[in-house]
Structure formats: C-alpha cells, structure tokens
PDB file of C-alpha atoms and ligand atoms in Angstrom:
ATOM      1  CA  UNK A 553       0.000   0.000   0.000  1.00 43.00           C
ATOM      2  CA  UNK A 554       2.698   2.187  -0.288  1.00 47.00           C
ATOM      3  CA  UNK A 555       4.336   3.859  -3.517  1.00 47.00           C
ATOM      4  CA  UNK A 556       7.943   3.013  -3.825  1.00 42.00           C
ATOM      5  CA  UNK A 557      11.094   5.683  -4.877  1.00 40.00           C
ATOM      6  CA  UNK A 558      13.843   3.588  -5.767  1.00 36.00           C
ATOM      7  CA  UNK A 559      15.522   1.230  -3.725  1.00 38.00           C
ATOM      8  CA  UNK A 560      19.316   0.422  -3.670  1.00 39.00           C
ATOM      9  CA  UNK A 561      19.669  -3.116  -4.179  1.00 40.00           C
ATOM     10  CA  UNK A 562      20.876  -4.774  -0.907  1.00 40.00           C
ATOM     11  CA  UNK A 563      23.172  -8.044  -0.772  1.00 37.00           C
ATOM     12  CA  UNK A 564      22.037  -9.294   2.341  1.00 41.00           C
ATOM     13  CA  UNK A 565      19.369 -11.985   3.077  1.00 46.00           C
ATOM     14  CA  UNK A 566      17.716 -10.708   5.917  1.00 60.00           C
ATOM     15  CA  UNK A 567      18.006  -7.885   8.560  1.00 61.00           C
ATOM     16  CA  UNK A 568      16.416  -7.673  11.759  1.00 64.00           C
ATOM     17  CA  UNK A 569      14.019  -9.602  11.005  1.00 77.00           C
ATOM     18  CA  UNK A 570      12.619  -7.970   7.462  1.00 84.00           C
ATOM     19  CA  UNK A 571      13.041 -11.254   6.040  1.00 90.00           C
ATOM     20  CA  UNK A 572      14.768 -11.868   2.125  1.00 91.00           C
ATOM     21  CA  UNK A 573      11.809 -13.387   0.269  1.00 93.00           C
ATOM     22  CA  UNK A 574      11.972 -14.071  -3.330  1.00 94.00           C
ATOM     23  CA  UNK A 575       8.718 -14.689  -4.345  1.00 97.00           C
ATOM     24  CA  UNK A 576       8.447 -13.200  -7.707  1.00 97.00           C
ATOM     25  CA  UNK A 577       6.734  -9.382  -7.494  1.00 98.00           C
ATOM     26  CA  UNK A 578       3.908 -10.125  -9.981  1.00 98.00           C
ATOM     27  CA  UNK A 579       2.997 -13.216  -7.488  1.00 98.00           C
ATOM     28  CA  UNK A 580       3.002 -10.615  -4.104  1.00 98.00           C
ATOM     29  CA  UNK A 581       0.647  -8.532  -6.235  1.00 98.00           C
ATOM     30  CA  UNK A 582      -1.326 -11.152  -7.139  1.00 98.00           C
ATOM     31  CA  UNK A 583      -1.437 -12.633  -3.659  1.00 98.00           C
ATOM     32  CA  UNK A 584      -1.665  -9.035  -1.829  1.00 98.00           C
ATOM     33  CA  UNK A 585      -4.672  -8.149  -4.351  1.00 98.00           C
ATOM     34  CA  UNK A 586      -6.481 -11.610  -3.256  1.00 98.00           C
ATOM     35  CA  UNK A 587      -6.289 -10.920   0.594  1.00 98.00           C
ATOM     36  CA  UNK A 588      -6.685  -7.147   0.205  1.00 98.00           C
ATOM     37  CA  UNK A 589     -10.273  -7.564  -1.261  1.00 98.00           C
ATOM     38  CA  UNK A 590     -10.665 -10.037   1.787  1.00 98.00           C
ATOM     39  CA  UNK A 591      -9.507  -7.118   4.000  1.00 98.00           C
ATOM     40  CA  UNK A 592     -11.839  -4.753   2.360  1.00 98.00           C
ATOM     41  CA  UNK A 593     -14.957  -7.041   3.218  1.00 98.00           C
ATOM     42  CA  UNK A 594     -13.775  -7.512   6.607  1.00 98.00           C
ATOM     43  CA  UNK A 595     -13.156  -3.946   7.045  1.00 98.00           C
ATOM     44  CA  UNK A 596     -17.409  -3.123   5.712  1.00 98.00           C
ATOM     45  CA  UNK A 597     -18.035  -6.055   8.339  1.00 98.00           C
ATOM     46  CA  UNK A 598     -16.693  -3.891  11.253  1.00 98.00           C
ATOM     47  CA  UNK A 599     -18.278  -1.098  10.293  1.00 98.00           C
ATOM     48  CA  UNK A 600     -21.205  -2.872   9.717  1.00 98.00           C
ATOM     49  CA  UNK A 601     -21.305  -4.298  13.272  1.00 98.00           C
ATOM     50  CA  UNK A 602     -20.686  -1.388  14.968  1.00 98.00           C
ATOM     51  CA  UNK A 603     -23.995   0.328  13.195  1.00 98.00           C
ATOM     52  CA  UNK A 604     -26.038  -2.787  13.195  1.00 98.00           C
ATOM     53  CA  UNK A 605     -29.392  -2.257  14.572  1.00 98.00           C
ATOM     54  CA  UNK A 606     -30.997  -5.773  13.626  1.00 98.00           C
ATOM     55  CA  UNK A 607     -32.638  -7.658  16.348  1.00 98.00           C
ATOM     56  CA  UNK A 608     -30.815  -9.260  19.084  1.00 98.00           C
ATOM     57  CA  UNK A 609     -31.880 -13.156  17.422  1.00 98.00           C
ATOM     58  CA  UNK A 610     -30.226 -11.684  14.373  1.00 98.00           C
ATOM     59  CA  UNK A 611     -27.007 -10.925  15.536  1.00 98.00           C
ATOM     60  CA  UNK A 612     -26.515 -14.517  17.279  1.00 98.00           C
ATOM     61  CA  UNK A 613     -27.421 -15.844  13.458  1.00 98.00           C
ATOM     62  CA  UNK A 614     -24.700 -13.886  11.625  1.00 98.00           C
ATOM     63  CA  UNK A 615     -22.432 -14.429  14.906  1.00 98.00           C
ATOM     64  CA  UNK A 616     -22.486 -18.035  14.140  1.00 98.00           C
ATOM     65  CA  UNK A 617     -22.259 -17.603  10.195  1.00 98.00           C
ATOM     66  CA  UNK A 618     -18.887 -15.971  11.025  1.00 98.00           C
ATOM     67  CA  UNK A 619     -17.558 -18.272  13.123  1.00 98.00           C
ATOM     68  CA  UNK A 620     -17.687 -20.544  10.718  1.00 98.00           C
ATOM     69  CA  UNK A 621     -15.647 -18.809   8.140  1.00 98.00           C
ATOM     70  CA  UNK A 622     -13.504 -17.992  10.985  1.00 98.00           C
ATOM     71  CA  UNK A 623     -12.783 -21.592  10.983  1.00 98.00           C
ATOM     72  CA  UNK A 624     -12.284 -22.017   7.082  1.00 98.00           C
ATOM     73  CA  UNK A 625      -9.596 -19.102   7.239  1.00 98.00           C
ATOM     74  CA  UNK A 626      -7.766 -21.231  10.307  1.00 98.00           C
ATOM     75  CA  UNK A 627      -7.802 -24.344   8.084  1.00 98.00           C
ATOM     76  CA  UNK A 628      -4.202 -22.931   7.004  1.00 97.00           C
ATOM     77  CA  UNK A 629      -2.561 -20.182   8.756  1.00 96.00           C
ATOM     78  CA  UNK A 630       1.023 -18.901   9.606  1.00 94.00           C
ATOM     79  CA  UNK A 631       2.609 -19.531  12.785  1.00 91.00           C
ATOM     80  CA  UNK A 632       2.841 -15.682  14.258  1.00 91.00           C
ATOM     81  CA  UNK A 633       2.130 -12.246  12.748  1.00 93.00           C
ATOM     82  CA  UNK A 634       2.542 -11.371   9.195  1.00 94.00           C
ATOM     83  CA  UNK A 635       6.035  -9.739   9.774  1.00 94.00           C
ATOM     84  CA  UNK A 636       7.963  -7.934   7.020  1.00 93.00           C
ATOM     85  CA  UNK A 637       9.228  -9.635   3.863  1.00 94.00           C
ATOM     86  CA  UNK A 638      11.013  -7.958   0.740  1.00 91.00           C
ATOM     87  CA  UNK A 639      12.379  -9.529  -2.278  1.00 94.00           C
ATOM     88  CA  UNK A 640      15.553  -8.778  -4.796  1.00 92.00           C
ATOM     89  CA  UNK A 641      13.347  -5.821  -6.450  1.00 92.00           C
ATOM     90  CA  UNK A 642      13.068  -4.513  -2.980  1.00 87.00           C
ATOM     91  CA  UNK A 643       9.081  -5.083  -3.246  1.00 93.00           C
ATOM     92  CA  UNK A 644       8.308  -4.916   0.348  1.00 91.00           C
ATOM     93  CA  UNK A 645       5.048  -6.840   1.597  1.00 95.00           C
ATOM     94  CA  UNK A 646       3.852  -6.196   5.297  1.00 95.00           C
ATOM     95  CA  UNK A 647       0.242  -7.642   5.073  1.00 97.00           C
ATOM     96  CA  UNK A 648      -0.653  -7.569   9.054  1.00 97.00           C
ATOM     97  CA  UNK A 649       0.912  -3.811   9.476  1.00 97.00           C
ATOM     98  CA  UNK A 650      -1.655  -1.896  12.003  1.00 98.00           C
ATOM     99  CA  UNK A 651      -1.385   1.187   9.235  1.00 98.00           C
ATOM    100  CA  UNK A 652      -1.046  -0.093   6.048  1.00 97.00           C
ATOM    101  CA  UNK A 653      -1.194  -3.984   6.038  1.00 98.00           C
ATOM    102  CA  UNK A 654      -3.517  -5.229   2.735  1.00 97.00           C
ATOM    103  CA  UNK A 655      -4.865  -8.254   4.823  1.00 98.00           C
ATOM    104  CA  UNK A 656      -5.361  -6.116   8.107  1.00 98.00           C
ATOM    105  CA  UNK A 657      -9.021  -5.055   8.199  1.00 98.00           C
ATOM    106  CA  UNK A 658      -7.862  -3.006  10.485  1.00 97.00           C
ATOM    107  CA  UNK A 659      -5.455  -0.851   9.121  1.00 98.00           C
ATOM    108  CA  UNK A 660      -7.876   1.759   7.012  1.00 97.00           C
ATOM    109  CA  UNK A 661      -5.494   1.173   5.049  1.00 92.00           C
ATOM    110  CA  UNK A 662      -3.197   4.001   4.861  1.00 96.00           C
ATOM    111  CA  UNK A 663      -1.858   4.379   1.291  1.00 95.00           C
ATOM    112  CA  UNK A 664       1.130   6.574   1.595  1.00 97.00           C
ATOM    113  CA  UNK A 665       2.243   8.581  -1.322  1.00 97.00           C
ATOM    114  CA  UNK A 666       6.227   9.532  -1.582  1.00 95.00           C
ATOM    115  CA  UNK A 667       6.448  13.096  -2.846  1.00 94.00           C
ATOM    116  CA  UNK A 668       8.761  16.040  -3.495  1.00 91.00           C
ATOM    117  CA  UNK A 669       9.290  17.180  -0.010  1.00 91.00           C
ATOM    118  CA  UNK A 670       8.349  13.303   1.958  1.00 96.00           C
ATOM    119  CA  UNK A 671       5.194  11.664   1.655  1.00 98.00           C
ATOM    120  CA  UNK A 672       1.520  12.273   2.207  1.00 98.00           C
ATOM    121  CA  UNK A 673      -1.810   9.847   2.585  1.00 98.00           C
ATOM    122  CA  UNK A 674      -5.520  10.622   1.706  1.00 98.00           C
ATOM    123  CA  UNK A 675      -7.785   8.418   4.062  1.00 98.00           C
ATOM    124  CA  UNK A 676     -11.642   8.299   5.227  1.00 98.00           C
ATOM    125  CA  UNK A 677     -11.805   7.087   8.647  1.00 98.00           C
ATOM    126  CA  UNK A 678     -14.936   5.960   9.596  1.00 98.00           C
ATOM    127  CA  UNK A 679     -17.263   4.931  13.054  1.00 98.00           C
ATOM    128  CA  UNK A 680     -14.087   2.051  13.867  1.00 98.00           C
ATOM    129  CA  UNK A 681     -11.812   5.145  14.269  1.00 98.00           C
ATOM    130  CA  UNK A 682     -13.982   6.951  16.838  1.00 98.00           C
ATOM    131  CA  UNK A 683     -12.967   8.767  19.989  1.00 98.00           C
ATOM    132  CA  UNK A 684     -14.700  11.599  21.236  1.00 98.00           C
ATOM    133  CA  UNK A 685     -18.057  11.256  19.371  1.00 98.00           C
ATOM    134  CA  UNK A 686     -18.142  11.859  15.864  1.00 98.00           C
ATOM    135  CA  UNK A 687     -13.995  12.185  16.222  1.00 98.00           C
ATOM    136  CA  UNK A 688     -10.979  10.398  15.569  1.00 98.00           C
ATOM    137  CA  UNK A 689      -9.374   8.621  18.368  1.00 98.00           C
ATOM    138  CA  UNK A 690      -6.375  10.420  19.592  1.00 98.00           C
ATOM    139  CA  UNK A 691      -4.201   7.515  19.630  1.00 98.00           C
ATOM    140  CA  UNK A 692      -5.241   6.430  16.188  1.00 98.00           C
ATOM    141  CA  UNK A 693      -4.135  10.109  15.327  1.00 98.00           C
ATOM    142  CA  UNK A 694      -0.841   8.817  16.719  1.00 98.00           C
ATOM    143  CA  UNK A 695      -0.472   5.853  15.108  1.00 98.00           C
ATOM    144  CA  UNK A 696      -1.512   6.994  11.339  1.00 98.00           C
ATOM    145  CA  UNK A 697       1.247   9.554  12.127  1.00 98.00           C
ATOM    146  CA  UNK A 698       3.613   7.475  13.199  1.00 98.00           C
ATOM    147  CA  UNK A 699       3.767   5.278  10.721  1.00 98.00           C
ATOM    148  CA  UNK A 700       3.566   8.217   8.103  1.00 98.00           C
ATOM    149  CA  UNK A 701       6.484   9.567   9.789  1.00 98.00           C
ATOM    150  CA  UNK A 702       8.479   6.355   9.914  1.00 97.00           C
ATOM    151  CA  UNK A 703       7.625   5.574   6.005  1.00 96.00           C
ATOM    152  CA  UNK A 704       8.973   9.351   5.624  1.00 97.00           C
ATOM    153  CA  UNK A 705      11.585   9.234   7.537  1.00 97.00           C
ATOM    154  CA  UNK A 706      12.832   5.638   6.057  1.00 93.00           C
ATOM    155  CA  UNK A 707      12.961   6.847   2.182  1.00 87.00           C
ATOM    156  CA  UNK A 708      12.132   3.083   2.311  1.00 75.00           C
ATOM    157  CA  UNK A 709      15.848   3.018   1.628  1.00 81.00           C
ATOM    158  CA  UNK A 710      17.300   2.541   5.144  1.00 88.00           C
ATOM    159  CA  UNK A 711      15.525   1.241   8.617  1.00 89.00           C
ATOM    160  CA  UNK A 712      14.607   3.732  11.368  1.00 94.00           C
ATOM    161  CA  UNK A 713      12.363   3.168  14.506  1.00 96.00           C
ATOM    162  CA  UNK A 714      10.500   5.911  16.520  1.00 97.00           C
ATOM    163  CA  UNK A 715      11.989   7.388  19.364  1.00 98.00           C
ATOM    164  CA  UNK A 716      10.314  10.155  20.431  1.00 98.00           C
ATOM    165  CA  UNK A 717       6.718  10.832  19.041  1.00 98.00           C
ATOM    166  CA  UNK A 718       5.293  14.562  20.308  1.00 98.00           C
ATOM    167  CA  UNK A 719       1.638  15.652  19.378  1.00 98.00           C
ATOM    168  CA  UNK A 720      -0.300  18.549  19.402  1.00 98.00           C
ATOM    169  CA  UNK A 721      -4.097  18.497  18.883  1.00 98.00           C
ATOM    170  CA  UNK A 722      -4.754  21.372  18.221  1.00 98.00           C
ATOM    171  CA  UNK A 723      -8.705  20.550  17.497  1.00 98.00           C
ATOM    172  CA  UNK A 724     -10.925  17.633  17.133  1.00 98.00           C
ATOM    173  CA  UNK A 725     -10.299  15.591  13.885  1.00 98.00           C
ATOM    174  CA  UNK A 726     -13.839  14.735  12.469  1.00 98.00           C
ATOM    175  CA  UNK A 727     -14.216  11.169  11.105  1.00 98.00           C
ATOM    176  CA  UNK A 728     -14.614  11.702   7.321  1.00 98.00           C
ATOM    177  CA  UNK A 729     -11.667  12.309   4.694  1.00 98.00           C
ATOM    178  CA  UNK A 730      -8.441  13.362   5.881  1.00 98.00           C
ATOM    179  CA  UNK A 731      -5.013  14.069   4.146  1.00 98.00           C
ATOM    180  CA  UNK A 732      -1.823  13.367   6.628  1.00 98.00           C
ATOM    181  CA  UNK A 733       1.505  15.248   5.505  1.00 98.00           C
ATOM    182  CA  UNK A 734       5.214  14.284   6.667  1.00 98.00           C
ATOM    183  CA  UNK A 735       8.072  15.588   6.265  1.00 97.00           C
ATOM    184  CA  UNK A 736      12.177  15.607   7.350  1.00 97.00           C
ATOM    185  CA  UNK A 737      13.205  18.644   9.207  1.00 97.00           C
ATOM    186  CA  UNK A 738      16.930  17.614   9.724  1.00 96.00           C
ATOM    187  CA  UNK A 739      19.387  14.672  10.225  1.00 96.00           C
ATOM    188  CA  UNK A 740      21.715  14.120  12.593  1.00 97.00           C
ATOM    189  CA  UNK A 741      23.605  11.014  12.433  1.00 94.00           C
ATOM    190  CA  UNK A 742      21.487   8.215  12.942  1.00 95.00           C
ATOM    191  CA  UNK A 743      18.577  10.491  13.983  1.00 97.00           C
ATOM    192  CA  UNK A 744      15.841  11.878  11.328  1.00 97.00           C
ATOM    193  CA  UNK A 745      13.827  14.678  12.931  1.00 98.00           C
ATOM    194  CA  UNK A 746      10.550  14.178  10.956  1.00 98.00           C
ATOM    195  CA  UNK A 747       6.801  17.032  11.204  1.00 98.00           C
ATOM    196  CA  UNK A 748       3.646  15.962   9.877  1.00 98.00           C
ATOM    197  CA  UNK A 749      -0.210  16.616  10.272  1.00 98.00           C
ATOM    198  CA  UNK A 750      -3.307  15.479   9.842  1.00 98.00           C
ATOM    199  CA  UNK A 751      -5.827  17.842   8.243  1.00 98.00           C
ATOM    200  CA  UNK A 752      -9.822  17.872   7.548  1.00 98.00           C
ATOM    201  CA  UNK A 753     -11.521  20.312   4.937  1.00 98.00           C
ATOM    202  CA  UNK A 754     -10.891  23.633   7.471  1.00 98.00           C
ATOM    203  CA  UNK A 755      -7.153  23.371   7.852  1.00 98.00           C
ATOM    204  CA  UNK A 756      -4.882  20.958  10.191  1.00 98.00           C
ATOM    205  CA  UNK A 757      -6.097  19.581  13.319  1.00 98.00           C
ATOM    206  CA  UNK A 758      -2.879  17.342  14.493  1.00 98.00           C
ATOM    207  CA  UNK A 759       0.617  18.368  14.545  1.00 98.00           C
ATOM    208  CA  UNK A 760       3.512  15.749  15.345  1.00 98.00           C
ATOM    209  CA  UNK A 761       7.069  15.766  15.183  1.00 98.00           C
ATOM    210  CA  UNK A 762       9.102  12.975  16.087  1.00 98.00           C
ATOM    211  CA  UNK A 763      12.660  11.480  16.216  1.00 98.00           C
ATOM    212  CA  UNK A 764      13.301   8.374  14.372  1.00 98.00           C
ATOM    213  CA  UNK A 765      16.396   6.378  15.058  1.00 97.00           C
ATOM    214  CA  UNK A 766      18.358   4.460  12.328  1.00 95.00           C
ATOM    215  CA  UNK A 767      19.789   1.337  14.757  1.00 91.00           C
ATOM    216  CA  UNK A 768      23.225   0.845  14.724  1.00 87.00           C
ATOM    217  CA  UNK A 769      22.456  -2.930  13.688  1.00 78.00           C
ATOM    218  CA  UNK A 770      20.474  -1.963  11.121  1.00 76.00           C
ATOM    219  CA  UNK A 771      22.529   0.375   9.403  1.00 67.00           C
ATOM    220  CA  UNK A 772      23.196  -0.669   5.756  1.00 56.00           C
ATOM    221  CA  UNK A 773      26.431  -0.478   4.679  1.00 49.00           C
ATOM    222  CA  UNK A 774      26.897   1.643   1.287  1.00 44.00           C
ATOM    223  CA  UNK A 775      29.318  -0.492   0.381  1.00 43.00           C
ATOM    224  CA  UNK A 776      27.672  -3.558   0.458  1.00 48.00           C
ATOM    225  CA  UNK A 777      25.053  -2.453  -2.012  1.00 42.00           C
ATOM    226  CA  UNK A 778      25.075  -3.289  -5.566  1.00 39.00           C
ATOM    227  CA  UNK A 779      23.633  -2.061  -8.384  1.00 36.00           C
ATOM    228  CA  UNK A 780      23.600  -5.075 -10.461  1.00 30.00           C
TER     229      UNK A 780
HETATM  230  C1  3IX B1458      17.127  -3.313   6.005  1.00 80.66           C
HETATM  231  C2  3IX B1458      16.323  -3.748   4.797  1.00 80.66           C
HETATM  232  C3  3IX B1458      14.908  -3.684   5.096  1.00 80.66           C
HETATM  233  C4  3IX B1458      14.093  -3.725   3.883  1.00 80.66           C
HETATM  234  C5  3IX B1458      12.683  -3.472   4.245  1.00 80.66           C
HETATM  235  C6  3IX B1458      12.062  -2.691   3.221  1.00 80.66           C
HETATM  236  C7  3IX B1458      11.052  -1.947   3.462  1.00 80.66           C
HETATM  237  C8  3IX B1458      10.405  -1.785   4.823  1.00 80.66           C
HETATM  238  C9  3IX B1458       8.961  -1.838   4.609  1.00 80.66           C
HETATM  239  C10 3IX B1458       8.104  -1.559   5.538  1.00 80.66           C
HETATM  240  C11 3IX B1458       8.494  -1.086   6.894  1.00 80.66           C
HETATM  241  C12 3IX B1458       7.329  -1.209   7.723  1.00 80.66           C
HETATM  242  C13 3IX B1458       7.030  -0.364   8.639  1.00 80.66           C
HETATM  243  C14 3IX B1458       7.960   0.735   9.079  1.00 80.66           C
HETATM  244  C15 3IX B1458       7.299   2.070   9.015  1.00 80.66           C
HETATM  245  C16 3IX B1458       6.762   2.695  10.032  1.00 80.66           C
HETATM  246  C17 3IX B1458       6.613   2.083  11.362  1.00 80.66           C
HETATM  247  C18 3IX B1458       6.313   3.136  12.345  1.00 80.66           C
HETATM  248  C19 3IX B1458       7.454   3.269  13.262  1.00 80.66           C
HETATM  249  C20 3IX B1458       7.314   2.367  14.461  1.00 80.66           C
HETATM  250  O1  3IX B1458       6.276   2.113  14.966  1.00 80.66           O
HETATM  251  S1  3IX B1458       8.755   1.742  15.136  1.00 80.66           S
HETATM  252  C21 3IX B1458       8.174   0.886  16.606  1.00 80.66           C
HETATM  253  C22 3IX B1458       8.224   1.744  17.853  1.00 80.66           C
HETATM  254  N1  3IX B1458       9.585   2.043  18.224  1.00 80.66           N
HETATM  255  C23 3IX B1458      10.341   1.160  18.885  1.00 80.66           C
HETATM  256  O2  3IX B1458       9.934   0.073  19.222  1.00 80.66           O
HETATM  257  C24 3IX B1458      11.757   1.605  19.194  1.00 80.66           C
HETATM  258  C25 3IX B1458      12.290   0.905  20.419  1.00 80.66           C
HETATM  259  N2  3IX B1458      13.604   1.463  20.755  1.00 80.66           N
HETATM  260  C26 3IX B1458      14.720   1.054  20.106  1.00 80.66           C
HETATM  261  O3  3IX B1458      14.720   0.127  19.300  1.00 80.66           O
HETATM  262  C27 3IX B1458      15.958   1.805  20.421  1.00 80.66           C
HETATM  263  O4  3IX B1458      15.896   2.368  21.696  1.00 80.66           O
HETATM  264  C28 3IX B1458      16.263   2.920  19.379  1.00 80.66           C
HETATM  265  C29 3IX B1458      16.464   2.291  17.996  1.00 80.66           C
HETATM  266  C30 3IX B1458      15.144   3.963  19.337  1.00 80.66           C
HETATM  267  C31 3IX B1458      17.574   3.623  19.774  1.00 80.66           C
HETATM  268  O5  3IX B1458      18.526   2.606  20.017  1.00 80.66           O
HETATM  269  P1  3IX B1458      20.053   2.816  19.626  1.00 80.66           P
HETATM  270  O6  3IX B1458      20.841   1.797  20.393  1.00 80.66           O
HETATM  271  O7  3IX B1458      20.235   2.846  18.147  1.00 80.66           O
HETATM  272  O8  3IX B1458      20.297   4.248  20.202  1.00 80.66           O
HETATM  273  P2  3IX B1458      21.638   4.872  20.791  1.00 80.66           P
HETATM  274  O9  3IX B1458      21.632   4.723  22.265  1.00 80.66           O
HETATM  275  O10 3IX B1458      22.829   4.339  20.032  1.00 80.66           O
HETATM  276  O11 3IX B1458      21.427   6.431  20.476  1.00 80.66           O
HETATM  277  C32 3IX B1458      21.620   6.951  19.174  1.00 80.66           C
HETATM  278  C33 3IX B1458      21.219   8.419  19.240  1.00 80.66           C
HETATM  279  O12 3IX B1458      19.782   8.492  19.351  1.00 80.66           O
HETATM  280  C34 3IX B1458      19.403   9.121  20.612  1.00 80.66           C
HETATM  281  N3  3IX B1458      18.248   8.406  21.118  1.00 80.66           N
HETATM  282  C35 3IX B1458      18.223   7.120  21.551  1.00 80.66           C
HETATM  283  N4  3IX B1458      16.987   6.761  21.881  1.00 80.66           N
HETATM  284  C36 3IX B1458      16.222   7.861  21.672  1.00 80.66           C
HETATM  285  C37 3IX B1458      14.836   8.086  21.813  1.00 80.66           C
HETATM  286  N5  3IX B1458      14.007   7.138  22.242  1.00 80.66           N
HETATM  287  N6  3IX B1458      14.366   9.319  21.486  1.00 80.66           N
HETATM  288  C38 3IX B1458      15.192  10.270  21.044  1.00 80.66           C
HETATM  289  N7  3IX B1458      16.509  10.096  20.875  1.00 80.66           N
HETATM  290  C39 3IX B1458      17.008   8.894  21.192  1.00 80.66           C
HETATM  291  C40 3IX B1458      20.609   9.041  21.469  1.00 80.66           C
HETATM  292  O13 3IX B1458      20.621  10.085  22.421  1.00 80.66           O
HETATM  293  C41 3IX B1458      21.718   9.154  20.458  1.00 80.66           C
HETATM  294  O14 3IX B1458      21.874  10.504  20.094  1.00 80.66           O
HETATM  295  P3  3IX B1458      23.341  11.165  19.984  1.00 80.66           P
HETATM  296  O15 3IX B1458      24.053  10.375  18.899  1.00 80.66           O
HETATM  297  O16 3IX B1458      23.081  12.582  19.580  1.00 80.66           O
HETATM  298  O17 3IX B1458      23.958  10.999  21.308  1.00 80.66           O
END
C-alpha cells in the first residue's frame, strides 16, 4: 500500500528480522490483491457491526455464520504475525501492518504517497476510528502519524524506529476524509527529525514531530550495495 522511490539493491538476506523473500513481485501482487479484497470485506463487516441495529436473534445468526468462516480461514494459517518480507526488487510486503497492512481489516489502510518534499496519505476514517463522538481517536491520530512519519523518515531506503513521538491536537479531527503530511526537518547522524499533520476540509487539526532512530544494527552499509 505504499508507492515506492527507488531502492538500492541490498546483498544481504535478511536484517532484523525484514526477512529476504523471493517470491516473484507479480505473485506478491497477485497474492496481496487476493487478501486485500478479503480485507476490504472484513473492514465493511466492522463497520457494519458497529452500526447494526438488527434484532438481538439476528445478531446470534450472523455471529455463528462468522464463526464458521472464521474456521475455514484457520484451516491454514502462519505460525505468528505477518512480519515484514522484501524480495531482490526490494518489493516490500507487510500484510498484518496496524497502518497499512492489505490483509489487516484493520489498518484503514493508509496508502502513503512519496512526494517532493516526503510523503503524504488521503484516508476516510470511519465509526471504527472513533474517539470523542463523531472524532478520531487520539491515539489512532498517533499511530496513522507514526507510521507516516516512519515511512517518511525511512525513504524506504534505510531502517529507522520511533523514538520520540510529540503531538499537538490542536482541534478535534472529524471522522470523514483526511489528508496526513510528513516531512524531514533535519538529520543528525542516525537520527531523522521528521513534522507531519493530519488535516480535515478547514485546515490541520494534528501536529507531530518525532525522532526516528536508524539502529546501529540496522545500518546498511553503502558499500555492500550493488547495483547489479
Ligand atoms: C534493512 C532492509 C529492510 C528492507 C525493508 C524494506 C522496506 C520496509 C517496509 C516496511 C516497513 C514497515 C514499517 C515501518 C514504518 C513505520 C513504522 C512506524 C514506526 C514504528 O512504529 S517503530 C516501533 C516503535 N519504536 C520502537 O519500538 C523503538 C524501540 N527502541 C529502540 O529500538 C531503540 O531504543 C532505538 C532504535 C530507538 C535507539 O537505540 P540505539 O541503540 O540505536 O540508540 P543509541 O543509544 O545508540 O542512540 C543513538 C542516538 O539516538 C538518541 N536516542 C536514543 N533513543 C532515543 C529516543 N528514544 N528518542 C530520542 N533520541 C534517542 C541518542 O541520544 C543518540 O543521540 P546522539 O548520537 O546525539 O547521542
């Protein structure tokens, strides 16, 4: 779910656990498209059981429909969480991600957009999202951010973690369409200082910056990358 700038070719198989996968790229977008329309069902299944008013004999009936596909997705499942995979083209696939995951119904999903000066994301949240009525959760807020920021602050061309996440709200964020904006402020060493916001139709409601930390471990080593 994320647009891609280009991606230095790296020689090793995996780090820190973003694990070397080569699955050809046309098969992850084949796969990712299959469970993303799953996700997309899933995700008009919340939303459709928060705002269910059918009777309470209803809701038993469709609780026990579910359960049984619940049981046809467990007839073959992976050991833990989804985790992070990329393969030789650098196609990253993180299907479980909380923000952007294509099988996670609930991630919106965010789908980030590298530009000019970082990267932005259009998004509707809707009544899973709420807070305060009729408003976005603050920590959900925090967590569309922070991802934003990480994606920003990553280039998807090294690995950095958040450090220190700061937010201002400076007014309610109305469920509805929203456009979040990131951006790097400065470097310093290992440390990208990265701003963003979310804002609705009257101007921006959150403001974050953060500090995102490339780990020492993680570093890539220019000159271990190719470009064959
Ligand atoms: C590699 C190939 C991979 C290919 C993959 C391709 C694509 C990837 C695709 C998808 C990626 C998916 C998702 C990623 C995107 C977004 C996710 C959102 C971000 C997150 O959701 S991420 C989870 C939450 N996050 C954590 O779970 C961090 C836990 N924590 C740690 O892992 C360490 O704690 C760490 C790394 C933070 C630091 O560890 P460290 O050992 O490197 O740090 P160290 O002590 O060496 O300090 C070095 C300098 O940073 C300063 N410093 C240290 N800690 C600081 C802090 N907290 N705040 C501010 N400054 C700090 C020091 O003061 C010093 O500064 P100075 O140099 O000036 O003295």
């Amino acid at each position: 779910m994320t647009s891609r700038p280009p991606f230095p070719e790296v020689s090793a198989l995996s780090i820190g656990g973003f694990v070397r996968d080569d699955t050809p790229t046309p098969e992850v977008d084949r796969r990712e498209a299959v469970l993303a329309s799953l996700a997309g069902t899933v995700r008009e299944l919340v939303d459709a059981a928060i705002r269910t008013t059918v009777d309470d004999g209803e809701v038993h009936r469709i609780r026990d429909d579910l359960a049984g596909l619940v049981d046809r997705l467990r007839a073959s499942q992976l050991p833990g969480p989804a985790g992070v995979r990329f393969n030789g083209e650098m196609r990253a696939w993180n299907w479980g991600n909380a923000v952007v995951g294509a099988a996670n119904a609930i991630a919106p999903p965010l789908e980030v957009v590298h530009d000019a000066s970082g990267c932005h994301a259009d998004v509707v949240l809707g009544a899973a999202y709420e807070g305060p009525p009729g408003l976005v959760h603050g920590g959900v807020s925090a967590m569309l951010l922070d991802h934003i920021m990480g994606v920003t602050a990553s280039a998807m061309r090294r690995t950095t973690f958040t450090g220190t996440l700061t937010m201002r709200y400076r007014r309610g964020t109305p469920l509805g369409p929203l456009r979040l904006e990131a951006s790097i402020a400065r470097e310093e060493g290992r440390k990208v200082f990265v701003v963003a916001s979310i804002a609705d139709a009257d101007g921006v409601t959150v403001e974050a910056d953060g500090i995102f930390i490339e780990p020492a471990g993680l570093r890539i080593d220019p000159q271990e990358q190719t470009s064959a």
